CSV table of C-alpha atoms in Angstrom, one decimal:
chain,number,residue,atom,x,y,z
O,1,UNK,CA,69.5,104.5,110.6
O,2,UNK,CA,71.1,101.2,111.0
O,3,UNK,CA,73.8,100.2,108.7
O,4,UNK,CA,72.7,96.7,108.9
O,5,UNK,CA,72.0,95.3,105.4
O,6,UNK,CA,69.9,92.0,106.1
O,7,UNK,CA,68.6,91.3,102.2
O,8,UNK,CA,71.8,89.7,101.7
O,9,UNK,CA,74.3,87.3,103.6
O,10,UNK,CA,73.7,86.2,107.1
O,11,UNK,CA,73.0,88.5,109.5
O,12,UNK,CA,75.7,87.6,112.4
O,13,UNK,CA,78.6,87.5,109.4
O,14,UNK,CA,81.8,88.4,111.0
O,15,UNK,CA,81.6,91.6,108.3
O,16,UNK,CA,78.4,92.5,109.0
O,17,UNK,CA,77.4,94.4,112.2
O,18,UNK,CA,74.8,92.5,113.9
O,19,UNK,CA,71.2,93.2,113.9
O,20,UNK,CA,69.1,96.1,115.9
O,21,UNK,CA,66.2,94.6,116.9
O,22,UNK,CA,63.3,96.2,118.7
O,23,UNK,CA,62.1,94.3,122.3
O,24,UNK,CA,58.7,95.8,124.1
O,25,UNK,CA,58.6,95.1,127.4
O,26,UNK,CA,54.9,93.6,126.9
O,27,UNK,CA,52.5,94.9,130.1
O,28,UNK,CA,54.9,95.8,132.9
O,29,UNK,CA,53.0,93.5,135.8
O,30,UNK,CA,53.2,90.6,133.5
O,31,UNK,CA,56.3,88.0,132.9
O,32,UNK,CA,57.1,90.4,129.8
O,33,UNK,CA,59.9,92.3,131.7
O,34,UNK,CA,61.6,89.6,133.4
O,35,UNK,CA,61.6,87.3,130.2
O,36,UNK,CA,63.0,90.1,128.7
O,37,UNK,CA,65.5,91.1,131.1
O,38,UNK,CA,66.6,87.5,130.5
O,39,UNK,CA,66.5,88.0,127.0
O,40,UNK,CA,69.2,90.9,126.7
O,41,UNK,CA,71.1,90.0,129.7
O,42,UNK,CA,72.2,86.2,127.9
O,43,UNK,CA,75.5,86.7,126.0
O,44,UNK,CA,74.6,83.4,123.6
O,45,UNK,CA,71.5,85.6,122.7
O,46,UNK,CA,72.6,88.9,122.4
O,47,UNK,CA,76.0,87.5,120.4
O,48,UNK,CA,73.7,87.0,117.3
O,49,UNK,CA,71.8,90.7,117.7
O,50,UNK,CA,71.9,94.0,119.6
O,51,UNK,CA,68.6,93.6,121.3
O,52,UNK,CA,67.3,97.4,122.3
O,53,UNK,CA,64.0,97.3,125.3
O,54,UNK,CA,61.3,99.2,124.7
O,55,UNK,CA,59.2,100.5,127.5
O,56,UNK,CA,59.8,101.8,130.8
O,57,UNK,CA,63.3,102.0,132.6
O,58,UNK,CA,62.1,101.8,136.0
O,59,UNK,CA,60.0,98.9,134.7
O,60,UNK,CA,63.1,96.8,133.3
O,61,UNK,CA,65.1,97.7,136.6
O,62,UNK,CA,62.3,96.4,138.7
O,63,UNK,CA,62.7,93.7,136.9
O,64,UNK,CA,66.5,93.0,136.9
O,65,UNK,CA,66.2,93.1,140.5
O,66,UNK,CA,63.3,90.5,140.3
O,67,UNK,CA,65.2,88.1,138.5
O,68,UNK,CA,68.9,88.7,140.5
O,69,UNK,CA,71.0,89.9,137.5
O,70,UNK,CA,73.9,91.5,137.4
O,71,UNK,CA,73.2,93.9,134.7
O,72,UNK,CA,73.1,97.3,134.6
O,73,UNK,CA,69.9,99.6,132.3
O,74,UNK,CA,70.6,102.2,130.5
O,75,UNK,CA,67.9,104.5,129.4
O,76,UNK,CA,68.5,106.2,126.0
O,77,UNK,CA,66.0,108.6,123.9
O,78,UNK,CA,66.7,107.3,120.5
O,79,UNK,CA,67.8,103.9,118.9
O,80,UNK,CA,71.1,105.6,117.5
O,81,UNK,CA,71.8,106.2,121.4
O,82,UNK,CA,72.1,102.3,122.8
O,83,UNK,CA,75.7,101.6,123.1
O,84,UNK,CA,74.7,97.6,124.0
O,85,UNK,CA,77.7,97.4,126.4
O,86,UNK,CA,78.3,94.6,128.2
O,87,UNK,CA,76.9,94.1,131.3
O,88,UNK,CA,74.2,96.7,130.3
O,89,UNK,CA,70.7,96.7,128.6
O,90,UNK,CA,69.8,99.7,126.9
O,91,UNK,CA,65.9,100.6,127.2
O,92,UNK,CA,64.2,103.0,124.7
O,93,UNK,CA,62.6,105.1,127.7
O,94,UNK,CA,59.0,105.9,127.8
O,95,UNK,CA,58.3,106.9,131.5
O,96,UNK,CA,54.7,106.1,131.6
O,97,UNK,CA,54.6,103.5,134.0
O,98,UNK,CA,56.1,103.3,137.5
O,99,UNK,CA,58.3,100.0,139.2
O,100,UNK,CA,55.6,100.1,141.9
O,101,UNK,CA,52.3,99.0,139.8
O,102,UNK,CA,51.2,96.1,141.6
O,103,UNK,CA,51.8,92.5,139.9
O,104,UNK,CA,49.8,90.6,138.1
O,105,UNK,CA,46.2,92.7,138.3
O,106,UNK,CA,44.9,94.5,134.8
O,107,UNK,CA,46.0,98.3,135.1
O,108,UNK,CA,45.1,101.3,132.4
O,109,UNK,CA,48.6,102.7,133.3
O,110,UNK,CA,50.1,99.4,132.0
O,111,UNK,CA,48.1,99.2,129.3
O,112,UNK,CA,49.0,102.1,128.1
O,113,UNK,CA,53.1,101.5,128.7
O,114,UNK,CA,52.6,98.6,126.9
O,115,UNK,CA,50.4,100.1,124.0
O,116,UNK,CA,53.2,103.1,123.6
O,117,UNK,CA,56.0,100.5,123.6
O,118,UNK,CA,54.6,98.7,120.4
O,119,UNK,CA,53.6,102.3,118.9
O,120,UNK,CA,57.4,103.1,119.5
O,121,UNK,CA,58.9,99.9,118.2
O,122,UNK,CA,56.9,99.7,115.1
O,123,UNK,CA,57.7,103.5,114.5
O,124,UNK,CA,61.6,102.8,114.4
O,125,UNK,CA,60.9,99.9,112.4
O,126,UNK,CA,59.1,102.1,109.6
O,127,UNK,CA,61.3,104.2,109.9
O,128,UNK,CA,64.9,101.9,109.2
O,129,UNK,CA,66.3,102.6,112.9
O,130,UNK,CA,65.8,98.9,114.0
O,131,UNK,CA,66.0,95.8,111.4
O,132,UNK,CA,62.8,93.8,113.6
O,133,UNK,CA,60.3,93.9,116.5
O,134,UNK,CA,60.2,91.3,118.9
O,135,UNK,CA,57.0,91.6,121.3
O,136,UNK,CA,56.7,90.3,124.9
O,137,UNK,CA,52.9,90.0,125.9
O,138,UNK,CA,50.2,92.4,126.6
O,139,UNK,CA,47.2,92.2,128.7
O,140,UNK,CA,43.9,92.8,126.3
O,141,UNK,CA,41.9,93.7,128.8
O,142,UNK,CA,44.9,96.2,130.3
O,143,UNK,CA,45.0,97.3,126.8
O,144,UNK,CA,41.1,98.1,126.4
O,145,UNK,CA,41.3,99.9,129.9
O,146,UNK,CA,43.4,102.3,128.5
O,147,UNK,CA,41.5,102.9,125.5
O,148,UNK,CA,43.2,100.8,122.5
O,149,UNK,CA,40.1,99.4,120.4
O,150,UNK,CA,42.5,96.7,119.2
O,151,UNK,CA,42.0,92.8,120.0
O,152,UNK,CA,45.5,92.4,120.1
O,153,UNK,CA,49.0,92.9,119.5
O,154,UNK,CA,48.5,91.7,115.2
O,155,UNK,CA,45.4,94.1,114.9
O,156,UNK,CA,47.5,96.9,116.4
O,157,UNK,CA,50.4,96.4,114.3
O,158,UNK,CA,48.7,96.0,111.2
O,159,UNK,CA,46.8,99.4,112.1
O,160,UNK,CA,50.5,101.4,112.8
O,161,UNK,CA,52.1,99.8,108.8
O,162,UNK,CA,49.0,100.3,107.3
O,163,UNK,CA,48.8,96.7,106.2
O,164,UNK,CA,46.0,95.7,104.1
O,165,UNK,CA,46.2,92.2,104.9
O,166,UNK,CA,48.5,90.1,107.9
O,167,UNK,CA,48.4,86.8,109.0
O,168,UNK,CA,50.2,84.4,111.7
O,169,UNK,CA,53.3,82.4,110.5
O,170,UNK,CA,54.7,79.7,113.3
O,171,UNK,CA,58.2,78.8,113.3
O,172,UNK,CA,58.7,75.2,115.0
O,173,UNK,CA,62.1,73.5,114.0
O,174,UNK,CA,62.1,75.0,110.6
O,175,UNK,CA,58.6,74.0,109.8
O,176,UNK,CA,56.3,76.8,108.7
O,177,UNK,CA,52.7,76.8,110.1
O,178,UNK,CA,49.8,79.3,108.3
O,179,UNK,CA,46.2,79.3,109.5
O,180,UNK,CA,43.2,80.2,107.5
O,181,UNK,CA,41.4,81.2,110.6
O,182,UNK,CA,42.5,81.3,114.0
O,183,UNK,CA,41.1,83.1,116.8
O,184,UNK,CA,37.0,81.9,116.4
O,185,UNK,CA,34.9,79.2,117.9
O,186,UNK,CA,35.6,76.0,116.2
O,187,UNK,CA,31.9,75.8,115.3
O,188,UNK,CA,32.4,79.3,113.3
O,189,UNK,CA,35.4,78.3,111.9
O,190,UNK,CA,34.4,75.7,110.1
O,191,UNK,CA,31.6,77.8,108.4
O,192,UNK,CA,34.3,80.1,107.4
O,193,UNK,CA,36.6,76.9,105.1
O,194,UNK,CA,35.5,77.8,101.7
O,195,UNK,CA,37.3,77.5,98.4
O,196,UNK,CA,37.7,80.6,97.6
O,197,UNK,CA,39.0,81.6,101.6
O,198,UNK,CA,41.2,78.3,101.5
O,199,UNK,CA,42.9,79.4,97.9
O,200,UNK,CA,43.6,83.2,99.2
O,201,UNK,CA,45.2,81.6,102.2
O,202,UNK,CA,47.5,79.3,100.2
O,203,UNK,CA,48.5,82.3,98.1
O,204,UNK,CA,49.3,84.3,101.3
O,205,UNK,CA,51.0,81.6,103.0
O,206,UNK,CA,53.2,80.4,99.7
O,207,UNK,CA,54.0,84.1,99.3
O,208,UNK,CA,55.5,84.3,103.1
O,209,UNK,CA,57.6,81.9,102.5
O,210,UNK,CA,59.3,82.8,99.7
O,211,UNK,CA,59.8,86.3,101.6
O,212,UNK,CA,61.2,84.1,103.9
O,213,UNK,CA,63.8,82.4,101.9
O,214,UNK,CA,62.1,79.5,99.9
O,215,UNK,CA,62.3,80.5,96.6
O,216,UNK,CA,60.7,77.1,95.4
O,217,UNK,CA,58.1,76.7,98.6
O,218,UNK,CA,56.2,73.5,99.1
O,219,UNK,CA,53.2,74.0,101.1
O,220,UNK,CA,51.0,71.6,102.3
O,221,UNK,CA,47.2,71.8,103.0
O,222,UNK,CA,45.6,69.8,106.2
O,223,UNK,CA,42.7,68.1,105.9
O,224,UNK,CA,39.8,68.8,108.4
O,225,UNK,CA,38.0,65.7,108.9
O,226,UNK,CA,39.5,62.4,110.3
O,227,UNK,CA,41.6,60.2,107.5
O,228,UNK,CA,41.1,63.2,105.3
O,229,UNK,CA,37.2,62.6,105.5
O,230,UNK,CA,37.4,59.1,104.1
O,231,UNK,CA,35.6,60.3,100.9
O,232,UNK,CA,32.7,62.5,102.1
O,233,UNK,CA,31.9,59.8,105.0
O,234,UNK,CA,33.3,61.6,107.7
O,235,UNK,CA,32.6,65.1,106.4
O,236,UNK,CA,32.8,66.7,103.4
O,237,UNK,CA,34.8,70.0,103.5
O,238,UNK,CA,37.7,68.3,102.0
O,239,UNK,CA,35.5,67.7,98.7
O,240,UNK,CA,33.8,71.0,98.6
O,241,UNK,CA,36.6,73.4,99.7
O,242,UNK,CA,40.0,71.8,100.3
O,243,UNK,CA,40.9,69.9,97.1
O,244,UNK,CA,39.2,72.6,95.1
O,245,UNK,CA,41.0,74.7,96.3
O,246,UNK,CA,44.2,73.1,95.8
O,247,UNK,CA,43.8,72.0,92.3
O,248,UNK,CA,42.7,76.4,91.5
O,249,UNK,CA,46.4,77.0,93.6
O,250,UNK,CA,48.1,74.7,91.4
O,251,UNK,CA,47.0,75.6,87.9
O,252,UNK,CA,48.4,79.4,89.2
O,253,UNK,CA,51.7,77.2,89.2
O,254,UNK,CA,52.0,76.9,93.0
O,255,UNK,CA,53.4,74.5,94.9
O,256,UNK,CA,50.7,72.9,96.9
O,257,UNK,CA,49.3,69.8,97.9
O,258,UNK,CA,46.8,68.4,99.7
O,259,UNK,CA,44.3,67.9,101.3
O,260,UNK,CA,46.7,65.4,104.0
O,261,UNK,CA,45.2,64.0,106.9
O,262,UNK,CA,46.4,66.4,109.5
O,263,UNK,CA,47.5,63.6,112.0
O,264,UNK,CA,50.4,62.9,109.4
O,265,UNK,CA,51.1,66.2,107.6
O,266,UNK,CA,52.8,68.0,110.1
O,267,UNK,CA,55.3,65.1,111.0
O,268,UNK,CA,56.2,65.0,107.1
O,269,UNK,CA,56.5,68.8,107.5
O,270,UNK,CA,59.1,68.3,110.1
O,271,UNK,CA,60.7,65.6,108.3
O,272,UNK,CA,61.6,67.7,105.3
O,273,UNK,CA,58.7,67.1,102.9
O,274,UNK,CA,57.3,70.5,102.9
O,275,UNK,CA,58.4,73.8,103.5
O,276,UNK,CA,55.1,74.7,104.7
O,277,UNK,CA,51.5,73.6,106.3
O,278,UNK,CA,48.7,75.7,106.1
O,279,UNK,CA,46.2,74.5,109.0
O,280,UNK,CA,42.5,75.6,108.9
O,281,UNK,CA,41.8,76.7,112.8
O,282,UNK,CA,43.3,77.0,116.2
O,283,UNK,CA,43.8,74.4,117.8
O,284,UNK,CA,44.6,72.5,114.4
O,285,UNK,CA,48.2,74.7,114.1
O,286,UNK,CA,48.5,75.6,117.4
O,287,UNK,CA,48.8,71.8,119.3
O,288,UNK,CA,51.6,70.2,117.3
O,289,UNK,CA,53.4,73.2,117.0
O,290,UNK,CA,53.4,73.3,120.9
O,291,UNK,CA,53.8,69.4,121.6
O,292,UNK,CA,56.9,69.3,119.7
O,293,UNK,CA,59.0,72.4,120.7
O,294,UNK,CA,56.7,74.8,123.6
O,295,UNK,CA,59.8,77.2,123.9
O,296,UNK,CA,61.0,77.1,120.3
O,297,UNK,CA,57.8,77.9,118.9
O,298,UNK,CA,57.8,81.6,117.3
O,299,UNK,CA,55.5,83.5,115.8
O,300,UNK,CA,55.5,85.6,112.9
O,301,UNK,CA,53.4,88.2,111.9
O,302,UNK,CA,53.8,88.1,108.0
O,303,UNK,CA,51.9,90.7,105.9
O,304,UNK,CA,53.4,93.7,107.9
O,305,UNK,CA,56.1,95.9,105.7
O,306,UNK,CA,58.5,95.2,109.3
O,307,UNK,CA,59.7,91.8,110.6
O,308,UNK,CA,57.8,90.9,113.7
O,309,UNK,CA,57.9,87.6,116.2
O,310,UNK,CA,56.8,87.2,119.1
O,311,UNK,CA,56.0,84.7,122.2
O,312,UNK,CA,53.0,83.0,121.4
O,313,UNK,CA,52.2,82.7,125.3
O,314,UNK,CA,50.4,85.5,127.5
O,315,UNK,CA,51.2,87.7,130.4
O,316,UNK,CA,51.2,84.7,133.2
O,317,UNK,CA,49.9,87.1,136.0
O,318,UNK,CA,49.9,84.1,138.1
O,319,UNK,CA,53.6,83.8,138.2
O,320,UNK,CA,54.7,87.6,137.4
O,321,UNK,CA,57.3,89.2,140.0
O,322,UNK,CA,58.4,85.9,141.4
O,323,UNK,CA,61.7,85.7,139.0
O,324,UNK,CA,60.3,81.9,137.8
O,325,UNK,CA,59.1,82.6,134.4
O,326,UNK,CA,61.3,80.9,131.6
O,327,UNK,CA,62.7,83.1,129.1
O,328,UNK,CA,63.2,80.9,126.3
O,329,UNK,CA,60.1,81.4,124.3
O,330,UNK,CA,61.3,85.0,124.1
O,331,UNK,CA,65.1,84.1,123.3
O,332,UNK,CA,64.0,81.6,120.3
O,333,UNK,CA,62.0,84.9,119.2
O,334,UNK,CA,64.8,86.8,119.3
O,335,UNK,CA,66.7,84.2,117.8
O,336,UNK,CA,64.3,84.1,115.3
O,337,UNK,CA,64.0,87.6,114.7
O,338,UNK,CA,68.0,87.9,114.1
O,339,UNK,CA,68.0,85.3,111.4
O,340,UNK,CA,64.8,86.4,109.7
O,341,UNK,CA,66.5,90.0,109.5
O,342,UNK,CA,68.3,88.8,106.3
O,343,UNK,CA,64.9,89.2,104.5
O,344,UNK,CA,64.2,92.3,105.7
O,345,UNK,CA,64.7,94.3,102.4
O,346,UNK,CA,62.2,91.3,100.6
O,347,UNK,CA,59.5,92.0,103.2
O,348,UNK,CA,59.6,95.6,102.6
O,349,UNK,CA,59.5,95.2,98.8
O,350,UNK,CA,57.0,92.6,99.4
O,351,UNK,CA,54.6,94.2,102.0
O,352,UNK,CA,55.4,97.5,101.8
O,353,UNK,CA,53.4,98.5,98.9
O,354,UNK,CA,50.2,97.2,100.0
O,355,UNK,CA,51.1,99.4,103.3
O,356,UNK,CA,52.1,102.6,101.5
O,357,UNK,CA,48.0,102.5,99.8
């Protein structure tokens, strides 16, 4: 168990020993191993945690060798084994997949390397050897091959904690992003913005971030339609769900407002205005999350009774085994991952009773 005490202080204190956080190595003919590789091997990364892979050894040397560094890998069986030397990157080793599964094509063997690494993470997560999980990509249809019934990595994890309810959190330059729904048709999404969906999302999201250090949170809610819907002209959902919903929020005494046009409410977000927006789809979150910070944008899976970010990019097949894939989606994770392990003891009082039924 790691003596790491994150509820309280910061976690790279000079008293404090630093963070164990859990990395997968995502699908091993994906970019997930060389981003990772990256990842461990940076010392202004791994000076703010001790980063532990989580996969397959001969995986992570193929892909040191890929990517030219001088780094050594260390396979251990246990967390309490890594040493995190310098010059080394210790691997929690699986040995399901081999270094000679051909790049970039959808492979059961992979899919199931990558399926164990997450089942392995999340397992020394529940069980206090590691203070986080941060996740490289995985390959759905990989994953499906080798018989996980899961859409993703979210649906797995919340499967493994026993969660009874988990939802997306992005981190862009401080600025919190929540969605009400996220991965449906626009079309379908829209049908799913009611009052009553819109008000259990606003809970949710101003209850993750006060787990994640606003003890006062502001959350704002984006409007749909253009200008806000200009009063039922340009739609109504603002009238019928939105402010309905954010007048029922507010007499439970939260702190919410809105409905703001969404072209403006995630720039005041970033200025300082709110702690928090909770978008309604996609696309909505997703694009001005991206357009301001691609690399520094980090998700957070919020609901789970571990801490959890992650890359919110895929496998790049395309690009896999040629050394050129950027690794600093996966160091602001990390990054992210090592700050958010202050609140570690908060999400497990927060989520881990709902998990525990």
């Amino acid at each position: 168990m790691t003596t790491h005490q994150p509820a309280t202080g910061h976690p790279t204190a000079p008293h404090r020993p630093l963070p164990l956080l859990a990395v997968t190595l995502g699908d091993p003919v994906g970019i997930g191993p060389e981003i990772t590789a990256r990842t461990l091997a940076d010392p202004a990364t791994t000076a703010l945690g001790r980063g532990l892979a989580v996969g397959d050894a001969a995986v992570l040397r193929r892909a040191v060798a890929v990517c030219g560094l001088d780094v050594e890998v260390r396979a251990v069986g246990a967390p309490g084994e890594a040493r995190f030397e310098p010059g080394t990157i210790d691997v929690l080793d699986l040995g399901i997949a081999p270094a000679d599964l051909p790049w970039g094509r959808v492979d059961a063997v992979a899919g199931r390397s990558a399926v164990a690494a997450i089942e392995a993470a999340t397992r020394a997560a529940l069980a206090g050897e590691v203070d986080g999980i941060v996740t490289s990509p995985i390959n759905k249809e990989a994953i499906w091959a080798a018989g996980s019934p899961h859409l993703g990595h979210t649906e797995m994890l919340g499967e493994l904690t026993g969660a009874a309810h988990f939802d997306t959190m992005f981190v862009v330059r401080g600025l919190k992003i929540f969605f009400t729904t996220r991965h449906l048709a626009l079309r379908k999404a829209l049908d799913q913005i009611t009052e009553d969906r819109v008000a259990d999302a606003i809970r949710h999201a101003v209850t993750a971030l006060r787990v994640f250090g606003h003890d006062e949170p502001r959350l704002a809610v984006a409007a749909i339609n253009p200008h806000g819907g200009e009063g039922g002209h340009f739609g109504d959902e603002e009238i019928t769900a939105l402010r309905p919903a954010v007048t029922k929020a507010a007499a439970e005494g939260l702190g919410v407002v809105g409905p703001i046009p969404a072209d403006s409410v995630f720039h005041q977000g970033l200025e300082g205005r709110f702690d928090g927006v909770l978008s309604h789809f996609h696309d909505q979150g997703h694009i001005p999350a991206k357009t301001v910070d691609f690399d520094g944008t980090v998700s957070v899976t919020v609901g789970l009774p571990v801490l959890r970010t992650s890359v919110d990019h895929g496998t790049a097949f395309d690009i896999a085994g040629s050394g050129r894939a950027s690794h600093g989606t996966m160091a602001a994770a990390f990054r992210a991952a090592a700050e958010f392990s202050r609140f570690t003891d908060r999400i497990r009082a927060t989520y881990g009773t709902a998990a525990a039924r």
